[in-house]
Tab-separated table of C-alpha atoms in Angstrom:
chain	number	residue	atom	x	y	z
Z	104	MET	CA	52.563	-57.959	-308.090
Z	105	THR	CA	54.686	-55.942	-310.502
Z	106	ILE	CA	57.518	-54.107	-308.752
Z	107	SER	CA	57.827	-50.436	-309.652
Z	108	THR	CA	61.339	-48.982	-309.644
Z	109	VAL	CA	59.986	-45.476	-309.084
Z	110	MET	CA	57.898	-46.592	-306.103
Z	111	THR	CA	60.871	-48.467	-304.641
Z	112	TYR	CA	63.108	-45.397	-304.770
Z	113	PHE	CA	60.322	-43.192	-303.428
Z	114	LEU	CA	59.779	-45.474	-300.419
Z	115	TRP	CA	63.533	-45.712	-299.886
Z	116	LEU	CA	63.834	-41.926	-299.858
Z	117	THR	CA	60.829	-41.219	-297.617
Z	118	THR	CA	60.608	-44.184	-295.227
Z	119	GLY	CA	63.888	-45.968	-295.883
Z	120	CYS	CA	65.074	-45.944	-292.265
Z	121	PHE	CA	61.956	-47.912	-291.288
Z	122	GLY	CA	62.376	-50.502	-294.062
Z	123	LEU	CA	59.098	-49.880	-295.888
Z	124	HIS	CA	60.794	-50.226	-299.281
Z	125	HIS	CA	62.020	-53.696	-298.280
Z	126	PHE	CA	58.523	-54.674	-297.239
Z	127	TYR	CA	57.305	-53.491	-300.642
Z	128	LEU	CA	59.930	-55.690	-302.337
Z	129	GLY	CA	58.926	-58.710	-300.254
Z	130	ARG	CA	62.143	-58.633	-298.196
Z	131	ASP	CA	60.338	-58.864	-294.850
Z	132	ARG	CA	63.397	-59.865	-292.833
Z	133	HIS	CA	65.326	-56.909	-294.182
Z	134	ALA	CA	62.393	-54.627	-293.381
Z	135	PHE	CA	62.256	-55.941	-289.806
Z	136	VAL	CA	65.996	-55.412	-289.279
Z	137	TRP	CA	65.786	-51.888	-290.693
Z	138	LEU	CA	62.777	-51.098	-288.503
Z	139	TRP	CA	64.634	-52.044	-285.333
Z	140	THR	CA	67.995	-50.507	-286.243
Z	141	LEU	CA	66.658	-47.408	-288.070
Z	142	GLY	CA	68.261	-48.484	-291.291
Z	143	GLY	CA	71.497	-49.597	-289.682
Z	144	LEU	CA	71.704	-46.251	-287.848
Z	145	GLY	CA	71.224	-44.534	-291.199
Z	146	VAL	CA	74.494	-45.843	-292.670
Z	147	GLY	CA	72.977	-48.960	-294.228
Z	148	TRP	CA	70.062	-46.942	-295.578
Z	149	LEU	CA	72.348	-44.454	-297.340
Z	150	THR	CA	74.572	-47.114	-298.903
Z	151	GLU	CA	71.533	-49.004	-300.213
Z	152	ILE	CA	71.160	-46.606	-303.098
Z	153	PHE	CA	73.706	-48.708	-304.979
Z	154	SER	CA	71.997	-52.006	-304.108
Z	155	LEU	CA	68.377	-51.173	-304.921
Z	156	PRO	CA	68.556	-52.285	-308.588
Z	157	ARG	CA	69.786	-55.707	-307.455
Z	158	TYR	CA	67.072	-55.912	-304.786
Z	159	ILE	CA	64.443	-55.156	-307.424
Z	160	ARG	CA	65.775	-57.942	-309.657
Z	161	GLU	CA	65.925	-60.391	-306.763
Z	162	SER	CA	62.314	-59.686	-305.876
Z	163	ASP	CA	61.399	-61.689	-308.961
Z	164	MET	CA	61.894	-65.183	-307.540
Z	165	GLU	CA	61.356	-66.829	-310.915
Z	166	PHE	CA	64.418	-64.945	-312.142
Z	167	HIS	CA	66.314	-65.954	-309.008
Z	168	VAL	CA	65.546	-69.669	-309.217
Z	169	ALA	CA	66.442	-69.843	-312.904
Z	170	ALA	CA	69.670	-67.873	-312.501
Z	171	GLU	CA	70.985	-69.483	-309.341
Z	172	ALA	CA	70.193	-73.020	-310.442
Z	173	LYS	CA	72.790	-72.585	-313.190
Z	174	MET	CA	75.460	-72.023	-310.535
Z	175	ALA	CA	75.275	-75.633	-309.278
Z	176	ASP	CA	75.895	-78.869	-311.112
Z	177	SER	CA	75.443	-82.430	-309.924
Z	178	ARG	CA	78.853	-82.544	-308.191
Z	179	THR	CA	79.494	-79.140	-306.621
Z	180	GLU	CA	77.233	-76.569	-305.017
Z	181	ARG	CA	78.732	-73.113	-305.062
Z	182	ARG	CA	78.227	-71.030	-301.967
Z	183	PRO	CA	77.527	-67.311	-301.719
Z	184	PRO	CA	80.689	-65.199	-301.440
Z	185	PHE	CA	81.592	-63.621	-298.123
Z	186	SER	CA	79.947	-60.221	-297.686
Z	187	ILE	CA	81.445	-57.801	-295.178
Z	188	ARG	CA	78.175	-55.826	-295.113
Z	189	ARG	CA	76.101	-58.871	-294.210
Z	190	PHE	CA	78.706	-60.014	-291.676
Z	191	ALA	CA	78.747	-56.583	-290.024
Z	192	GLY	CA	74.938	-56.558	-290.043
Z	193	GLU	CA	74.853	-59.938	-288.294
Z	194	LEU	CA	77.253	-58.725	-285.597
Z	195	PHE	CA	75.410	-55.432	-285.048
Z	196	PHE	CA	71.878	-56.842	-284.998
Z	197	ALA	CA	72.887	-59.795	-282.817
Z	198	TYR	CA	74.563	-57.480	-280.313
Z	199	TRP	CA	71.497	-55.239	-280.175
Z	200	ILE	CA	68.986	-58.079	-279.737
Z	201	GLY	CA	71.227	-60.124	-277.430
Z	202	THR	CA	71.922	-57.260	-275.038
Z	203	LEU	CA	68.224	-56.305	-275.122
Z	204	MET	CA	67.344	-59.822	-273.985
Z	205	LEU	CA	69.887	-59.557	-271.167
Z	206	ALA	CA	68.594	-56.147	-270.094
Z	207	ALA	CA	64.988	-57.380	-270.021
Z	208	VAL	CA	65.659	-59.795	-267.162
Z	209	PRO	CA	64.586	-58.141	-263.870
Z	210	GLU	CA	67.491	-57.748	-261.480
Z	211	GLY	CA	65.309	-58.030	-258.399
Z	212	ILE	CA	64.370	-61.701	-258.839
Z	213	ASP	CA	66.082	-64.690	-257.239
Z	214	GLU	CA	69.797	-64.664	-258.041
Z	215	THR	CA	69.925	-68.222	-259.401
Z	216	CYS	CA	66.860	-67.665	-261.575
Z	217	TYR	CA	68.310	-64.359	-262.786
Z	218	HIS	CA	71.585	-66.033	-263.770
Z	219	VAL	CA	69.860	-68.892	-265.612
Z	220	LEU	CA	67.577	-66.534	-267.529
Z	221	LEU	CA	70.565	-64.432	-268.601
Z	222	SER	CA	72.425	-67.546	-269.732
Z	223	PHE	CA	69.604	-68.737	-271.986
Z	224	LEU	CA	67.894	-65.566	-273.216
Z	225	GLY	CA	71.112	-63.897	-274.414
Z	226	PRO	CA	72.265	-66.739	-276.740
Z	227	THR	CA	68.667	-67.236	-277.912
Z	228	GLY	CA	68.457	-63.606	-279.005
Z	229	VAL	CA	71.830	-63.905	-280.747
Z	230	ALA	CA	70.804	-67.037	-282.674
Z	231	LEU	CA	67.518	-65.546	-283.858
Z	232	ALA	CA	69.117	-62.220	-284.832
Z	233	ILE	CA	71.948	-63.785	-286.861
Z	234	HIS	CA	69.539	-66.204	-288.508
Z	235	THR	CA	67.303	-63.286	-289.516
Z	236	VAL	CA	70.129	-61.348	-291.181
Z	237	ALA	CA	71.676	-64.454	-292.752
Z	238	ASN	CA	68.368	-65.355	-294.445
Z	239	ILE	CA	67.810	-62.005	-296.132
Z	240	GLY	CA	67.496	-62.082	-299.916
Z	241	LEU	CA	68.833	-65.010	-301.939
Z	242	GLU	CA	70.819	-66.586	-299.117
Z	243	GLN	CA	69.781	-68.862	-296.298
Z	244	CYS	CA	71.133	-70.886	-293.393
Z	245	ASP	CA	69.557	-73.189	-290.817
Z	246	LEU	CA	68.374	-71.952	-287.446
Z	247	VAL	CA	69.813	-75.112	-285.849
Z	248	LEU	CA	73.338	-74.079	-286.830
Z	249	CYS	CA	72.836	-70.629	-285.285
Z	250	PHE	CA	71.562	-72.117	-282.039
Z	251	VAL	CA	74.381	-74.677	-281.796
Z	252	PHE	CA	77.111	-72.045	-281.994
Z	253	SER	CA	75.344	-69.336	-279.997
Z	254	TYR	CA	74.776	-71.839	-277.190
Z	255	SER	CA	78.443	-72.841	-277.290
Z	256	VAL	CA	79.042	-70.045	-274.743
Z	257	LEU	CA	76.309	-71.362	-272.432
Z	258	PRO	CA	78.774	-73.087	-270.037
Z	259	LEU	CA	80.684	-69.807	-269.697
Z	260	MET	CA	77.441	-67.888	-269.087
Z	261	LEU	CA	76.487	-70.344	-266.341
Z	262	PHE	CA	79.956	-70.551	-264.770
Z	263	PHE	CA	80.882	-66.869	-264.614
Z	264	SER	CA	78.961	-64.177	-262.733
Z	265	ALA	CA	76.261	-62.059	-264.343
Z	266	LYS	CA	78.543	-59.022	-264.645
Z	267	HIS	CA	80.502	-60.873	-267.374
Z	268	ALA	CA	77.356	-61.741	-269.375
Z	269	VAL	CA	77.763	-59.082	-272.090
Z	270	GLU	CA	81.443	-59.872	-272.575
Z	271	ILE	CA	80.729	-63.592	-272.958
Z	272	LEU	CA	77.763	-62.888	-275.213
Z	273	MET	CA	79.999	-60.902	-277.576
Z	274	LYS	CA	82.195	-63.984	-277.949
Z	275	GLY	CA	79.109	-66.022	-278.799
Z	276	ILE	CA	78.059	-63.437	-281.390
Z	277	LEU	CA	81.439	-63.576	-283.114
Z	278	VAL	CA	81.598	-67.397	-283.058
Z	279	THR	CA	78.073	-67.752	-284.462
Z	280	ALA	CA	78.587	-65.176	-287.219
Z	281	LEU	CA	81.866	-66.804	-288.258
Z	282	ALA	CA	80.235	-70.249	-288.278
Z	283	VAL	CA	77.342	-69.058	-290.435
Z	284	ASN	CA	79.728	-67.492	-292.957
Z	285	TYR	CA	82.253	-70.352	-292.854
Z	286	ASN	CA	83.095	-71.915	-296.207
Z	287	PRO	CA	84.897	-75.281	-295.763
Z	288	MET	CA	87.783	-76.105	-298.048
Z	289	SER	CA	86.722	-77.969	-301.165
Z	290	ALA	CA	89.014	-80.405	-302.934
Z	291	GLU	CA	87.187	-79.735	-306.185
Z	292	ASP	CA	88.183	-76.069	-305.930
Z	293	GLY	CA	91.857	-76.918	-306.249
Z	294	GLU	CA	93.017	-77.510	-302.642
Z	295	GLU	CA	93.581	-81.077	-301.426
Z	296	ALA	CA	93.608	-82.114	-297.799
Z	297	ASP	CA	96.582	-84.104	-296.496
Z	298	GLY	CA	95.873	-87.372	-294.724
Z	299	GLU	CA	92.855	-89.613	-294.542
Z	300	VAL	CA	91.566	-88.112	-291.286
Z	301	LYS	CA	91.749	-84.590	-292.663
Z	302	LYS	CA	90.083	-85.649	-295.901
Z	303	PHE	CA	87.287	-87.307	-293.948
Z	304	SER	CA	86.898	-84.244	-291.687
Z	305	MET	CA	86.699	-81.838	-294.595
Z	306	SER	CA	84.259	-84.077	-296.423
Z	307	TYR	CA	82.065	-84.205	-293.327
Z	308	LEU	CA	82.247	-80.439	-292.897
Z	309	ARG	CA	81.267	-79.899	-296.522
Z	310	ARG	CA	78.241	-82.162	-296.099
Z	311	VAL	CA	77.146	-80.445	-292.897
Z	312	TRP	CA	77.618	-76.913	-294.173
Z	313	SER	CA	76.005	-77.691	-297.521
Z	314	ARG	CA	72.856	-78.635	-295.578
Z	315	ARG	CA	73.036	-76.244	-292.631
Z	316	GLY	CA	75.412	-73.409	-293.513
Z	317	LYS	CA	75.086	-70.381	-295.728
Z	318	ARG	CA	73.888	-71.293	-299.202
Z	319	TYR	CA	71.731	-70.057	-302.048
Z	320	ARG	CA	68.006	-70.631	-301.948
Z	321	ARG	CA	67.024	-73.469	-304.286
Z	322	THR	CA	63.280	-73.312	-303.870
Z	323	LYS	CA	60.829	-70.521	-304.207
Z	324	PRO	CA	59.642	-69.342	-300.775
Z	325	ALA	CA	55.947	-69.621	-300.033
Z	326	LYS	CA	54.044	-66.417	-300.668
Z	327	HIS	CA	51.843	-64.962	-297.951
Z	328	ASN	CA	49.291	-62.211	-298.185
Z	329	ILE	CA	50.077	-58.769	-296.855
Z	330	CYS	CA	47.941	-59.218	-293.726
Z	331	TRP	CA	49.925	-62.265	-292.643
Z	332	ARG	CA	53.237	-60.534	-293.339
Z	333	LEU	CA	52.203	-57.475	-291.353
Z	334	ALA	CA	50.946	-59.658	-288.508
Z	335	VAL	CA	54.324	-61.416	-288.264
Z	336	ILE	CA	56.294	-58.149	-288.192
Z	337	VAL	CA	53.897	-56.556	-285.696
Z	338	GLY	CA	53.988	-59.658	-283.489
Z	339	LEU	CA	57.791	-59.803	-283.428
Z	340	SER	CA	57.962	-56.066	-282.846
Z	341	ALA	CA	55.574	-56.462	-279.907
Z	342	VAL	CA	57.960	-58.997	-278.371
Z	343	LEU	CA	60.904	-56.630	-278.734
Z	344	LEU	CA	58.860	-53.698	-277.462
Z	345	GLY	CA	57.871	-55.745	-274.435
Z	346	SER	CA	61.527	-56.616	-273.820
Z	347	LEU	CA	62.497	-52.975	-274.151
Z	348	ALA	CA	59.738	-51.914	-271.765
Z	349	ALA	CA	60.845	-54.557	-269.251
Z	350	ALA	CA	64.461	-53.396	-269.529
Z	351	VAL	CA	63.480	-49.779	-268.877
Z	352	TYR	CA	60.958	-50.528	-266.126
Z	353	PHE	CA	62.935	-53.101	-264.135
Z	354	ASN	CA	66.579	-52.204	-264.693
Z	355	ALA	CA	67.019	-48.696	-266.147
Z	356	ARG	CA	68.416	-46.077	-263.778
Z	357	ILE	CA	68.809	-42.329	-263.784
Z	358	LYS	CA	71.286	-40.187	-261.884
Z	359	THR	CA	70.247	-37.470	-259.482
Z	360	ASP	CA	72.058	-34.184	-258.971
Z	361	TYR	CA	73.926	-35.823	-256.091
Z	362	GLY	CA	75.244	-38.680	-258.228
Z	363	GLU	CA	72.877	-41.229	-256.706
Z	364	GLU	CA	71.257	-43.769	-259.053
Z	365	ILE	CA	67.572	-44.566	-258.726
Z	366	LEU	CA	65.408	-46.962	-260.725
Z	367	VAL	CA	63.263	-45.450	-263.467
Z	368	ARG	CA	60.148	-47.116	-262.061
Z	369	GLU	CA	60.755	-45.426	-258.707
Z	370	ALA	CA	61.304	-42.091	-260.448
Z	371	LEU	CA	58.041	-42.585	-262.381
Z	372	ALA	CA	56.168	-43.418	-259.181
Z	373	ASN	CA	57.468	-40.205	-257.611
Z	374	PHE	CA	56.604	-38.238	-260.749
Z	375	PHE	CA	52.961	-39.342	-260.628
Z	376	LYS	CA	52.814	-37.977	-257.081
Z	377	SER	CA	54.564	-34.728	-257.948
Z	378	PRO	CA	52.883	-31.303	-258.202
Z	379	ALA	CA	53.889	-31.126	-261.878
Z	380	TRP	CA	51.891	-34.256	-262.749
Z	381	LEU	CA	48.950	-33.155	-260.605
Z	382	ARG	CA	48.859	-29.854	-262.522
Z	383	ILE	CA	48.927	-31.718	-265.834
Z	384	LYS	CA	46.179	-34.041	-264.618
Z	385	ASP	CA	44.017	-31.137	-263.474
Z	386	THR	CA	44.592	-29.307	-266.765
Z	387	LEU	CA	43.544	-32.346	-268.796
Z	388	ALA	CA	40.433	-32.826	-266.657
Z	389	MET	CA	39.518	-29.160	-267.084
Z	390	MET	CA	40.008	-29.400	-270.864
Z	391	VAL	CA	37.623	-32.350	-270.990
Z	392	ASP	CA	35.048	-30.390	-269.000
Z	393	LYS	CA	35.434	-27.322	-271.250
Z	394	LEU	CA	34.895	-29.454	-274.337
Z	395	LYS	CA	31.973	-31.306	-272.788
Z	396	TYR	CA	30.046	-28.342	-271.357
Z	397	GLY	CA	31.428	-25.243	-273.081
Z	398	GLY	CA	31.896	-26.461	-276.614
Z	399	LEU	CA	34.841	-26.289	-278.983
Z	400	SER	CA	35.460	-22.539	-278.638
Z	401	GLU	CA	35.905	-22.651	-274.855
Z	402	PHE	CA	38.044	-25.747	-275.197
Z	403	LEU	CA	40.379	-24.023	-277.690
Z	404	ASP	CA	40.573	-20.873	-275.540
Z	405	TYR	CA	41.506	-22.908	-272.492
Z	406	LEU	CA	43.981	-24.978	-274.504
Z	407	ILE	CA	45.786	-21.859	-275.746
Z	408	LYS	CA	45.853	-20.449	-272.238
Z	409	SER	CA	47.224	-23.733	-270.859
Z	410	LEU	CA	50.056	-23.686	-273.401
Z	411	ASP	CA	51.176	-20.411	-271.778
Z	412	PRO	CA	52.206	-18.679	-275.053
Z	413	GLU	CA	53.256	-15.478	-273.249
Z	414	GLY	CA	55.080	-17.285	-270.449
Z	415	GLU	CA	52.809	-15.869	-267.737
Z	416	LEU	CA	52.227	-19.124	-265.870
Z	417	ASN	CA	55.925	-19.915	-265.832
Z	418	ALA	CA	56.729	-16.388	-264.655
Z	419	TYR	CA	54.387	-16.713	-261.674
Z	420	GLU	CA	55.963	-20.068	-260.870
Z	421	VAL	CA	59.477	-18.561	-260.962
Z	422	LEU	CA	58.347	-15.753	-258.644
Z	423	LYS	CA	56.612	-18.328	-256.405
Z	424	LEU	CA	53.330	-16.435	-256.562
Z	425	PRO	CA	49.722	-17.405	-257.322
Z	426	GLN	CA	48.088	-15.967	-260.442
Z	427	THR	CA	45.796	-13.929	-258.212
Z	428	ALA	CA	48.712	-11.947	-256.736
Z	429	THR	CA	48.312	-8.170	-256.676
Z	430	GLU	CA	50.807	-5.704	-258.064
Z	431	LYS	CA	51.980	-4.962	-254.513
Z	432	ASP	CA	52.561	-8.660	-253.827
Z	433	ILE	CA	54.518	-8.998	-257.058
Z	434	ASN	CA	56.802	-6.046	-256.319
Z	435	GLU	CA	57.496	-7.198	-252.759
Z	436	GLN	CA	58.236	-10.782	-253.826
Z	437	TYR	CA	60.501	-9.579	-256.647
Z	438	LYS	CA	62.577	-7.414	-254.269
Z	439	LYS	CA	62.830	-10.298	-251.828
Z	440	LEU	CA	64.066	-12.765	-254.475
Z	441	VAL	CA	66.507	-10.244	-255.960
Z	442	ARG	CA	68.113	-9.748	-252.554
Z	443	GLN	CA	68.170	-13.491	-251.963
Z	444	TYR	CA	69.772	-14.484	-255.275
Z	445	HIS	CA	71.948	-11.478	-256.072
Z	446	PRO	CA	75.373	-12.784	-257.250
Z	447	ASP	CA	77.237	-10.316	-255.013
Z	448	ARG	CA	76.008	-12.237	-251.962
Z	449	PHE	CA	77.970	-15.326	-253.044
Z	450	PRO	CA	81.600	-14.255	-253.606
Z	451	ASN	CA	83.194	-17.482	-252.358
Z	452	VAL	CA	81.243	-20.153	-254.263
Z	453	ASP	CA	82.796	-22.216	-257.053
Z	454	LEU	CA	82.377	-21.333	-260.724
Z	455	GLU	CA	79.606	-23.833	-261.468
Z	456	GLU	CA	77.533	-22.788	-258.462
Z	457	LYS	CA	78.045	-19.114	-259.306
Z	458	ARG	CA	76.766	-19.736	-262.830
Z	459	LYS	CA	73.607	-21.370	-261.446
Z	460	ILE	CA	72.997	-18.401	-259.155
Z	461	GLU	CA	73.476	-15.930	-262.020
Z	462	ASN	CA	71.054	-17.879	-264.213
Z	463	ARG	CA	68.498	-17.938	-261.403
Z	464	PHE	CA	68.909	-14.161	-260.882
Z	465	ILE	CA	68.373	-13.502	-264.618
Z	466	GLU	CA	65.338	-15.822	-264.638
Z	467	ILE	CA	63.753	-13.856	-261.772
Z	468	GLN	CA	64.283	-10.541	-263.605
Z	469	GLN	CA	62.790	-11.922	-266.832
Z	470	ALA	CA	59.789	-13.342	-264.946
Z	471	TYR	CA	59.135	-9.985	-263.270
Z	472	GLU	CA	59.325	-8.181	-266.625
Z	473	THR	CA	56.931	-10.697	-268.190
Z	474	VAL	CA	54.335	-10.336	-265.423
Z	475	SER	CA	54.625	-6.523	-265.424
Z	476	LYS	CA	54.143	-6.272	-269.201
Z	477	ILE	CA	51.130	-8.582	-269.204
Z	478	LYS	CA	49.481	-6.703	-266.332
Z	479	ALA	CA	50.104	-3.362	-268.072
Z	480	LYS	CA	48.519	-4.693	-271.296
Z	481	ARG	CA	45.472	-5.904	-269.409
Z	482	MET	CA	45.039	-2.591	-267.620
Z	483	LEU	CA	45.239	-0.731	-270.928
Z	484	LYS	CA	42.720	-3.088	-272.504
Z	485	ASN	CA	40.289	-2.685	-269.595
Z	486	ARG	CA	40.493	1.122	-269.826
Z	487	LYS	CA	39.669	1.003	-273.528
Z	488	ILE	CA	36.670	-1.195	-272.804
Z	489	GLU	CA	35.436	1.208	-270.129
Z	490	LEU	CA	35.747	4.146	-272.530
């Protein structure tokens, strides 16, 4: 497929934060990272404007293989230079995925099982995240190397309590990212090691990192059709979405007005029993019936009425009255609420509480005005119809 520069810039401008331009260029890993970080929180997306020409050139793998092969001779393989952007991306993405894996473990399970799952899932997420970023574009590194160094903190994860998991995981992230970007000293580059042991150690390190560490791609990656590529991204996204859903459902908490923390799943269970949800449920059921038996016109009329464009439904709710209330009922209830919430009745409350009372008093007045205006309009309309 011929890469269009215009199309690349158009996709970058319109859907850049979701990585669609990278998917178009065949940079699926980059697209996946952008999708789950919203383009590096927008910063990476903005700075890409200077890198897009290089990305377009690199999308031609024939060009890449021919150009990069010239950088190595039979004795020395040159390694990619250190990139602060890639290094920062590895740290950021690994922290995001690693902490997501930790948060997805339900806190209510057996304590030993909970601790073991934290100890293994966190480093696993770190290894996969750093490997993903490290293998973007022309560069690559082995997954084994990422796992070895991310799991180097496993004894600490198992030894210390779960409350230190994030802190220990951050150490694993830094160690793994440094290991992936490590470039061992090369005697051919002008620096000689002192001593036989040191020479042997550096020679061994060079052999290991030349096979496992960061290096240029020497072979053309296998090409897959667009359906396979989409399936991979969707499948991985489903895993992360499932982890995110588990983190929210099992462990996320919200604070009440009294400072008490309750689980989100408990709050959701209470919401589905609340009058607000029952009203929504009844409204949706009525809309289905209107569409089914009354046709599209009745459905649209009911929909507009349900949206409460004039604020009538909300006004009745503020006044604590049914919609069938008479004008006498409305006036009596308004006078009662005004007396109850008048700010002069609360001279000794604190500033925050006084502000709440004032806002409530204003809300009652506005609700009464809304109901009165709507009733007056309806009366006028009915008189015109009678005439």
